[in-house]
Amino acid sequence: MASTMLSLASTTPSASLSTQEILKGKVRLGSGRVGTLLNKEKGNPFIKAKSFGRISMTAAVNVSRFEGVAMAPPDPILGVSEAFRADTDVKKLNLGVGAYRTEELQPYVLDVVKKAENLMLERGENKEYLAIEGLAAFNKATAELLFGADNPVIKQQRVATVQGLSGTGSLRLAAAFIERYFPGAQVLISSPTWGNHKNIFNDARVPWSEYRYYDPKTVGLDFEGMISDIKAAPEGSFVLLHGCAHNPTGIDPTPEQWEKISDVIQEKNHIPFFDVAYQGFASGSLDADASSVRLFAARGMELFIAQSYSKNLGLYAERIGAINVVCSSADAAARVKSQLKRIARPMYSNPPVHGARIVANVVGDPALFNEWKAEMEMMAGRIKNVRQKLFDSLSAKDKSGKDWSFILKQIGMFSFTGLNKTQSENMTYKWHVYLTKDGRISLAGLSLAKCEYLADAIIDSYHNVS
Amino acid sequence: MDSSSVFANIVRAPEDAILGVTVAYNKDSSPDKLNLGVGAYRTEEGKPLVLKVVRRAEQMLVNDNSRVKEYLPIVGLADFNKLSAKLIFGADSPAIQENRVTTVQCLSGTGSLRVGAEFLARHYHQLTIYIPNPTWGNHTKIFGLAGLSVKAYRYYDPATRGLDFQGLLEDLGAAPSGSIVLLHACAHNPTGVDPTIEQWEQIRQLMRSKGLLPFFDSAYQGFASGNLDADAGSVRMFVADGGECLAAQSYAKNMGLYGERVGALSIVCKTADVASRVESQVKLVIRPMYSNPPIHGASIVATILKDRDMYNEWTVELKAMADRIISMRQQLFDSLSARGTPGDWSHIIKQIGMFTFTGLNTKQVAFMTKEYHIYMTSDGRISMAGLSSRTVPHLTEAIHAAVTRVG
């Protein structure tokens, strides 16, 4: 307790000050520093004050208003990295969070990004507020990347594009929009899906249910289950689809399967909602990775697409993405865009400029754009190489005849190993390999050099632990 | 093409009232046009300003090859959070020393207010927030969407163009115990009318006696008076009594980082244990909203705040901005006096911060826009940051005409 205790002369904690008493200046604040501060000069009233020392008012509340707040559990995905950091074993391997690593297992800032940032600095651009919908040059570039600049949806101005805070923020804008304009409509999400999807829809108060997706027996797609569940959902539901490189399984529908998925969605008047976090990063080709989205758009459907530049441009911490809504008319797109803005304004007013400018600069300059494509091919290529090496190591070391080819069939940063919770724990506690409890490994965190070690760990966990 | 759209019933939203002013301004082709709408600082030449120290910090960051763009933690950049807390509460604040403050990086002032409001809506027992009348246009929507019920307390007195202190005390006195109260830390937006120290002290006593929870919006620290400590005085007064409060900080104006969206939410709690539990719950609000905050602006702020020379450079540039605004106030007042414009215009020099509540009514405002191409919000708020010595005469003429010719 501080030694300076000021008690209010005419009050006790239980008696509230009457307005009259205050106005008549009956409250005497005693001697000490506070008295010297009460000068009547206007302008800089606090400048003449000495810093406030510890003043304990007996009228202060003694118990926290937040005493009843419970400690929240740690985020399951981010918690893996924290545990990894605490591990002192030299063999430790972090296959938890989905951020790209080089062969040396270092974070990677793309060369084109550094070039773009230097250009931006040289130009000396200002830091004025962006419009609520974000940087116009970015919005144009991002829609064109997604659909192709010649796509009718773009030429007919039928896409409402609003810059968002990477994938999460863009999904959240869409979720809030759905809650407001499609009350009662539910979102169908794959089982499994990225852990944060449920949180986003929960916080936005949008009901959700799951459609079958992962088949543990085949370590592949439960296509019949998926179609059946989408068909069974109430008409006009939103169907959340991963554009490519499904997270966490790495299992994508084939082009034929996408056609059938599109058929059933149209049949039921559902609204497709794509999460595109890996365009260009999955196969190495921007166009190939957008083919699912373009297929749906070509059918004249209205759809939502959330984009992220975290992985494909390595802009994780800059939080740059977009929500796109393809509408049946330019007028509808304009109206939808205006309402998306109304959701963004009371959330964060307008989005951050830095990441948006980097994307706009890279995409807008032909030389930088080509360089970007090369770097993206390099990143996707490294992951494919690592998949191959892991597959080769597993096949060579595992004498059981188990088919490990799913590693090669899966695509993108993540692989669903098929390991269950206990087996995954064995990976961590015995082998110091960190992964999420659902058996998901991030290949971006694997180097060629460590493939053999990982193969040993997987084989041991799969065969010797149940 | 199926002509029935699922979006058929969605109407076009009107332009945001404040930002819509700039939209209208941009469409105007008159060479005399003047934008006194949105609150972004302009130089004497009418240009946006990037602080020299900000450029320097940015250069350092871009040149540093060891820097990466990995995800920040959900609560943001640790250095930035610590330095922001020290900036607003004072480096020697016992609350900080006792680890009773949780500070999380958010998206400027708006983001900090929204995250704080969402947290309160989930974990606080009294879901009503009292906001001053008038207040920044976005406040009501932020709190409403977060799930709080919004009520007003009297604040501005049109008769005196000053503070309706009696009304303020009556309304807060009548508020249910435990209610949340939004307080503008300094440079009230849109009126520019701030309580005196004595009035702040009385507000504090009243609020503490009723267990009202203060939620400070601090968007102009250092920008109002030119002095960082002075502009944080109201916040520090509340923290000094050992009680709890929330504070939303923005670096949009005082560091000119508008578009970078840098800010922080601080929650001052009774104990370190409570603060740590509160922080864990705030993270649950943030993760499904945008996962983690943007790195660039926060890195610039941290770079400046942690370096003694850069910090001093910043305070000099900050004071220059504040001084220019104070000088614009004086010039406008002198000009109206010299012109003999009817009315008492002393509120122009009594009010503080970026904005002046002129007292002009909507008809007069519309007249000024139509005849003189002067853009401001319809409540008569003008941004002094948008004025220059060169444009003061034009504004004077417009006000004079509006006051003498329009009712």
Coordinates of N, CA, C and O in Angstrom, one line a residue, chain B residues 180-291:
Chain B
I180 N -20.7 0.9 -18.5 CA -19.4 1.3 -19.1 C -19.6 2.8 -19.6 O -20.7 3.2 -20.0
V181 N -18.6 3.6 -19.5 CA -18.6 5.0 -19.9 C -17.5 5.3 -20.9 O -16.3 5.1 -20.5
L182 N -17.8 5.7 -22.1 CA -16.8 6.1 -23.1 C -16.4 7.5 -22.8 O -17.2 8.4 -22.7
L183 N -15.1 7.6 -22.7 CA -14.5 9.0 -22.4 C -13.5 9.3 -23.5 O -12.6 8.4 -23.8
H184 N -13.5 10.5 -24.1 CA -12.5 10.9 -25.0 C -11.3 11.4 -24.2 O -11.5 12.4 -23.5
A185 N -10.2 10.8 -24.3 CA -9.0 11.1 -23.4 C -8.6 12.6 -23.5 O -8.3 13.2 -22.5
C186 N -8.7 13.1 -24.7 CA -8.4 14.5 -25.0 C -8.9 14.8 -26.4 O -9.1 13.9 -27.2
A187 N -9.0 16.2 -26.7 CA -9.4 16.6 -28.0 C -10.7 15.9 -28.5 O -10.7 15.1 -29.5
H188 N -11.8 16.1 -27.8 CA -13.0 15.4 -28.1 C -13.4 15.6 -29.5 O -13.3 16.7 -30.1
N189 N -13.8 14.5 -30.1 CA -14.2 14.5 -31.5 C -15.7 14.3 -31.5 O -16.2 13.2 -31.1
P190 N -16.6 15.2 -32.0 CA -16.2 16.3 -33.0 C -16.1 17.7 -32.4 O -15.9 18.6 -33.1
T191 N -16.4 17.8 -31.0 CA -16.5 19.2 -30.5 C -15.2 19.9 -30.2 O -15.2 21.2 -30.2
G192 N -14.2 19.2 -29.9 CA -12.9 19.9 -29.4 C -13.1 20.4 -28.0 O -12.2 21.1 -27.5
V193 N -14.2 20.1 -27.3 CA -14.4 20.6 -26.0 C -13.9 19.5 -25.0 O -14.4 18.4 -25.0
D194 N -13.0 19.8 -24.2 CA -12.5 18.9 -23.1 C -12.8 19.4 -21.7 O -12.8 20.6 -21.5
P195 N -13.0 18.5 -20.8 CA -13.2 18.9 -19.4 C -11.9 19.5 -18.9 O -10.8 19.2 -19.4
T196 N -11.9 20.3 -17.9 CA -10.7 20.9 -17.2 C -10.3 19.8 -16.3 O -10.9 18.8 -16.1
I197 N -9.1 20.0 -15.7 CA -8.6 19.0 -14.7 C -9.6 18.8 -13.6 O -9.8 17.7 -13.1
E198 N -10.1 19.9 -13.1 CA -11.0 19.8 -11.9 C -12.2 19.0 -12.3 O -12.7 18.2 -11.6
Q199 N -12.7 19.3 -13.5 CA -13.9 18.5 -14.0 C -13.5 17.0 -14.2 O -14.3 16.2 -13.8
W200 N -12.4 16.8 -14.7 CA -12.0 15.3 -14.8 C -11.9 14.7 -13.4 O -12.4 13.5 -13.3
E201 N -11.4 15.4 -12.5 CA -11.3 14.8 -11.1 C -12.7 14.5 -10.6 O -13.0 13.5 -10.0
Q202 N -13.6 15.4 -10.9 CA -15.0 15.2 -10.4 C -15.7 14.0 -11.1 O -16.4 13.2 -10.5
I203 N -15.4 14.0 -12.4 CA -15.9 12.8 -13.2 C -15.4 11.5 -12.6 O -16.1 10.5 -12.4
R204 N -14.1 11.5 -12.3 CA -13.5 10.3 -11.8 C -14.1 9.9 -10.5 O -14.5 8.7 -10.3
Q205 N -14.3 10.9 -9.6 CA -14.9 10.5 -8.3 C -16.3 10.0 -8.5 O -16.7 9.0 -7.8
L206 N -17.1 10.6 -9.3 CA -18.4 10.2 -9.5 C -18.4 8.7 -10.1 O -19.1 7.9 -9.6
M207 N -17.6 8.5 -11.1 CA -17.6 7.2 -11.7 C -17.1 6.1 -10.8 O -17.7 5.0 -10.7
R208 N -16.1 6.4 -10.0 CA -15.6 5.4 -9.1 C -16.6 5.1 -8.0 O -16.8 4.0 -7.6
S209 N -17.4 6.2 -7.6 CA -18.3 5.9 -6.5 C -19.5 5.1 -7.0 O -20.1 4.4 -6.2
K210 N -19.8 5.1 -8.3 CA -20.9 4.3 -8.9 C -20.4 3.1 -9.5 O -21.1 2.4 -10.2
G211 N -19.1 2.8 -9.4 CA -18.6 1.6 -10.1 C -18.7 1.7 -11.6 O -18.8 0.6 -12.2
L212 N -18.7 2.8 -12.2 CA -18.8 2.9 -13.7 C -17.5 2.6 -14.3 O -16.4 3.0 -13.7
L213 N -17.5 1.8 -15.4 CA -16.2 1.4 -15.9 C -15.8 2.3 -17.1 O -16.5 2.5 -18.1
P214 N -14.6 3.0 -16.9 CA -14.2 3.9 -17.9 C -13.6 3.2 -19.1 O -12.8 2.2 -19.0
F215 N -13.9 3.6 -20.3 CA -13.4 3.1 -21.6 C -12.9 4.3 -22.3 O -13.7 5.1 -22.9
F216 N -11.6 4.5 -22.3 CA -11.0 5.7 -22.9 C -10.8 5.5 -24.4 O -10.3 4.4 -24.8
D217 N -11.1 6.5 -25.2 CA -10.7 6.5 -26.6 C -9.6 7.6 -26.7 O -9.9 8.8 -26.6
S218 N -8.4 7.1 -26.9 CA -7.2 8.1 -27.0 C -6.7 8.1 -28.4 O -5.8 7.3 -28.8
A219 N -7.2 9.0 -29.2 CA -6.8 9.1 -30.6 C -5.8 10.2 -30.9 O -5.3 10.4 -32.0
Y220 N -5.6 11.1 -29.9 CA -4.8 12.3 -30.2 C -3.8 12.6 -29.2 O -3.4 13.8 -29.0
Q221 N -3.2 11.6 -28.6 CA -2.2 11.8 -27.5 C -1.0 12.5 -28.2 O -0.3 12.0 -29.1
G222 N -0.7 13.7 -27.6 CA 0.4 14.5 -28.2 C 0.0 15.4 -29.3 O 0.7 16.4 -29.6
F223 N -1.1 15.1 -29.9 CA -1.5 15.8 -31.1 C -2.4 17.0 -30.7 O -2.5 18.0 -31.4
A224 N -3.0 16.9 -29.4 CA -3.9 17.9 -29.0 C -3.1 19.1 -28.5 O -3.2 20.2 -29.0
S225 N -2.4 19.0 -27.4 CA -1.7 20.1 -26.8 C -0.2 20.2 -27.4 O 0.4 21.2 -27.2
G226 N 0.3 19.1 -28.0 CA 1.7 19.1 -28.4 C 2.5 18.3 -27.3 O 3.7 18.1 -27.5
N227 N 1.9 18.0 -26.2 CA 2.6 17.4 -25.1 C 2.0 16.0 -24.8 O 0.9 15.9 -24.5
L228 N 2.8 14.9 -25.0 CA 2.3 13.6 -24.8 C 1.8 13.3 -23.4 O 0.8 12.6 -23.2
D229 N 2.5 13.7 -22.4 CA 2.1 13.5 -21.0 C 0.8 14.2 -20.7 O -0.1 13.7 -20.1
A230 N 0.8 15.5 -21.1 CA -0.4 16.3 -20.8 C -1.6 15.6 -21.4 O -2.7 15.5 -20.7
D231 N -1.5 15.2 -22.6 CA -2.7 14.6 -23.3 C -3.1 13.3 -22.8 O -4.2 12.8 -23.1
A232 N -2.3 12.7 -21.9 CA -2.7 11.4 -21.3 C -3.1 11.6 -19.9 O -3.4 10.6 -19.1
G233 N -3.2 12.9 -19.4 CA -3.5 13.2 -18.0 C -4.8 12.6 -17.5 O -4.8 12.1 -16.4
S234 N -5.8 12.6 -18.3 CA -7.1 12.1 -17.9 C -7.0 10.6 -17.6 O -7.5 10.1 -16.6
V235 N -6.4 9.9 -18.6 CA -6.3 8.5 -18.4 C -5.5 8.1 -17.1 O -5.8 7.3 -16.3
R236 N -4.3 8.8 -17.0 CA -3.4 8.5 -15.9 C -4.1 8.8 -14.5 O -3.9 8.2 -13.5
M237 N -5.0 9.8 -14.5 CA -5.7 10.2 -13.3 C -6.5 9.0 -12.8 O -6.6 8.7 -11.7
F238 N -7.2 8.4 -13.8 CA -8.0 7.2 -13.4 C -7.2 6.0 -13.0 O -7.5 5.3 -12.1
V239 N -6.1 5.8 -13.7 CA -5.3 4.6 -13.4 C -4.6 4.8 -12.0 O -4.4 3.8 -11.3
A240 N -4.3 6.1 -11.7 CA -3.6 6.3 -10.4 C -4.4 6.0 -9.2 O -3.8 5.7 -8.2
D241 N -5.7 5.9 -9.3 CA -6.5 5.6 -8.2 C -6.6 4.1 -7.9 O -7.3 3.6 -7.0
G242 N -5.9 3.3 -8.7 CA -5.9 1.9 -8.5 C -7.1 1.1 -9.2 O -7.1 -0.1 -9.1
G243 N -8.0 1.9 -9.8 CA -9.1 1.2 -10.4 C -8.9 0.7 -11.8 O -7.8 0.8 -12.3
E244 N -9.9 0.0 -12.3 CA -9.8 -0.6 -13.6 C -10.3 0.3 -14.7 O -11.2 1.2 -14.5
C245 N -9.8 0.1 -15.9 CA -10.3 0.8 -17.1 C -9.8 0.2 -18.3 O -8.9 -0.7 -18.3
L246 N -10.4 0.6 -19.4 CA -10.0 0.2 -20.8 C -9.5 1.4 -21.5 O -10.0 2.5 -21.2
A247 N -8.5 1.3 -22.4 CA -8.0 2.4 -23.2 C -7.7 1.9 -24.6 O -7.0 1.0 -24.8
A248 N -8.3 2.6 -25.6 CA -8.0 2.3 -27.0 C -7.1 3.4 -27.5 O -7.4 4.6 -27.3
Q249 N -5.9 3.0 -28.0 CA -5.0 4.0 -28.5 C -4.9 3.9 -30.0 O -4.9 2.8 -30.6
S250 N -4.7 5.1 -30.6 CA -4.5 5.1 -32.1 C -3.2 5.9 -32.4 O -2.9 6.9 -31.8
Y251 N -2.5 5.4 -33.4 CA -1.3 6.1 -33.8 C -1.5 6.7 -35.2 O -0.6 7.2 -35.9
A252 N -2.8 6.8 -35.6 CA -3.2 7.3 -36.9 C -2.7 8.8 -37.0 O -2.1 9.1 -38.0
K253 N -3.1 9.6 -36.1 CA -2.8 11.0 -36.2 C -1.4 11.4 -35.6 O -0.7 12.1 -36.3
N254 N -1.1 10.9 -34.4 CA 0.1 11.4 -33.8 C 1.4 10.9 -34.4 O 2.4 11.5 -34.3
M255 N 1.3 9.8 -35.1 CA 2.4 9.3 -35.9 C 2.1 9.4 -37.4 O 3.0 9.0 -38.2
G256 N 1.0 9.9 -37.8 CA 0.6 10.0 -39.2 C 0.6 8.6 -39.9 O 0.8 8.5 -41.1
L257 N 0.2 7.6 -39.1 CA 0.2 6.2 -39.7 C -1.2 5.8 -40.1 O -1.5 4.6 -40.1
Y258 N -2.0 6.7 -40.5 CA -3.4 6.4 -40.8 C -3.6 5.1 -41.5 O -4.4 4.2 -40.9
G259 N -3.1 4.9 -42.6 CA -3.4 3.7 -43.5 C -2.7 2.5 -43.0 O -3.0 1.4 -43.5
E260 N -1.8 2.6 -42.0 CA -1.2 1.4 -41.6 C -2.0 0.7 -40.5 O -1.7 -0.5 -40.2
R261 N -3.0 1.4 -39.9 CA -3.9 0.8 -39.0 C -3.2 0.3 -37.7 O -3.1 -0.9 -37.4
V262 N -2.5 1.2 -37.0 CA -1.8 0.8 -35.8 C -2.5 1.3 -34.5 O -2.7 2.5 -34.4
G263 N -2.7 0.5 -33.6 CA -3.3 0.9 -32.4 C -3.1 -0.1 -31.3 O -2.6 -1.2 -31.6
A264 N -3.6 0.1 -30.1 CA -3.5 -0.8 -29.0 C -4.7 -0.7 -28.1 O -5.2 0.4 -27.9
L265 N -5.1 -1.9 -27.6 CA -6.1 -1.9 -26.5 C -5.5 -2.3 -25.2 O -4.8 -3.3 -25.2
S266 N -5.6 -1.5 -24.2 CA -5.1 -1.8 -22.9 C -6.3 -2.0 -22.0 O -7.2 -1.3 -22.0
I267 N -6.2 -3.0 -21.1 CA -7.1 -3.3 -20.1 C -6.4 -3.3 -18.8 O -5.5 -4.1 -18.5
V268 N -6.7 -2.3 -17.9 CA -6.0 -2.2 -16.6 C -6.9 -2.9 -15.6 O -8.1 -2.6 -15.5
C269 N -6.3 -3.9 -15.0 CA -7.1 -4.8 -14.1 C -6.6 -4.6 -12.7 O -5.5 -4.0 -12.4
K270 N -7.3 -5.2 -11.8 CA -7.0 -5.1 -10.3 C -5.7 -5.9 -10.0 O -4.9 -5.5 -9.2
T271 N -5.5 -7.1 -10.7 CA -4.4 -7.9 -10.3 C -3.7 -8.4 -11.6 O -4.4 -8.5 -12.7
A272 N -2.5 -8.9 -11.5 CA -1.8 -9.5 -12.6 C -2.5 -10.7 -13.1 O -2.5 -11.0 -14.3
D273 N -3.0 -11.5 -12.1 CA -3.7 -12.8 -12.5 C -4.9 -12.5 -13.3 O -5.2 -13.1 -14.4
V274 N -5.7 -11.5 -12.9 CA -6.9 -11.1 -13.7 C -6.4 -10.7 -15.1 O -7.0 -11.1 -16.1
A275 N -5.4 -9.8 -15.2 CA -4.9 -9.3 -16.5 C -4.5 -10.4 -17.4 O -4.8 -10.4 -18.6
S276 N -3.9 -11.5 -16.9 CA -3.5 -12.6 -17.7 C -4.7 -13.4 -18.2 O -4.7 -13.8 -19.4
R277 N -5.7 -13.5 -17.4 CA -6.9 -14.3 -17.8 C -7.7 -13.4 -18.8 O -8.2 -14.0 -19.8
V278 N -7.7 -12.2 -18.6 CA -8.4 -11.3 -19.5 C -7.7 -11.3 -20.9 O -8.4 -11.4 -21.9
E279 N -6.4 -11.3 -20.9 CA -5.7 -11.3 -22.1 C -6.0 -12.6 -22.9 O -6.2 -12.6 -24.1
S280 N -6.1 -13.7 -22.2 CA -6.4 -15.0 -22.9 C -7.7 -15.0 -23.6 O -7.9 -15.5 -24.7
Q281 N -8.7 -14.2 -23.0 CA -10.0 -14.1 -23.6 C -10.1 -13.1 -24.7 O -10.8 -13.3 -25.7
V282 N -9.3 -12.1 -24.6 CA -9.2 -11.1 -25.7 C -8.7 -11.8 -27.0 O -9.1 -11.5 -28.1
K283 N -7.7 -12.7 -26.8 CA -7.2 -13.5 -27.9 C -8.3 -14.3 -28.6 O -8.3 -14.4 -29.8
L284 N -9.3 -14.8 -27.9 CA -10.4 -15.5 -28.5 C -11.3 -14.6 -29.3 O -12.0 -15.1 -30.2
V285 N -11.3 -13.3 -29.0 CA -12.1 -12.4 -29.8 C -11.3 -12.1 -31.1 O -11.9 -12.0 -32.2
I286 N -10.0 -12.0 -31.0 CA -9.2 -11.6 -32.2 C -9.1 -12.7 -33.2 O -9.2 -12.5 -34.4
R287 N -8.8 -13.9 -32.7 CA -8.5 -15.0 -33.6 C -9.5 -15.2 -34.7 O -9.2 -15.4 -35.9
P288 N -10.8 -15.2 -34.4 CA -11.8 -15.4 -35.5 C -12.2 -14.1 -36.2 O -13.1 -14.1 -37.1
M289 N -11.5 -13.0 -35.9 CA -11.8 -11.8 -36.5 C -10.8 -11.5 -37.6 O -11.1 -11.2 -38.8
Y290 N -9.5 -11.7 -37.3 CA -8.5 -11.5 -38.3 C -7.2 -12.3 -38.0 O -6.2 -12.1 -38.6
S291 N -7.2 -13.1 -37.0 CA -6.1 -14.0 -36.6 C -5.0 -13.3 -35.8 O -4.7 -13.7 -34.7

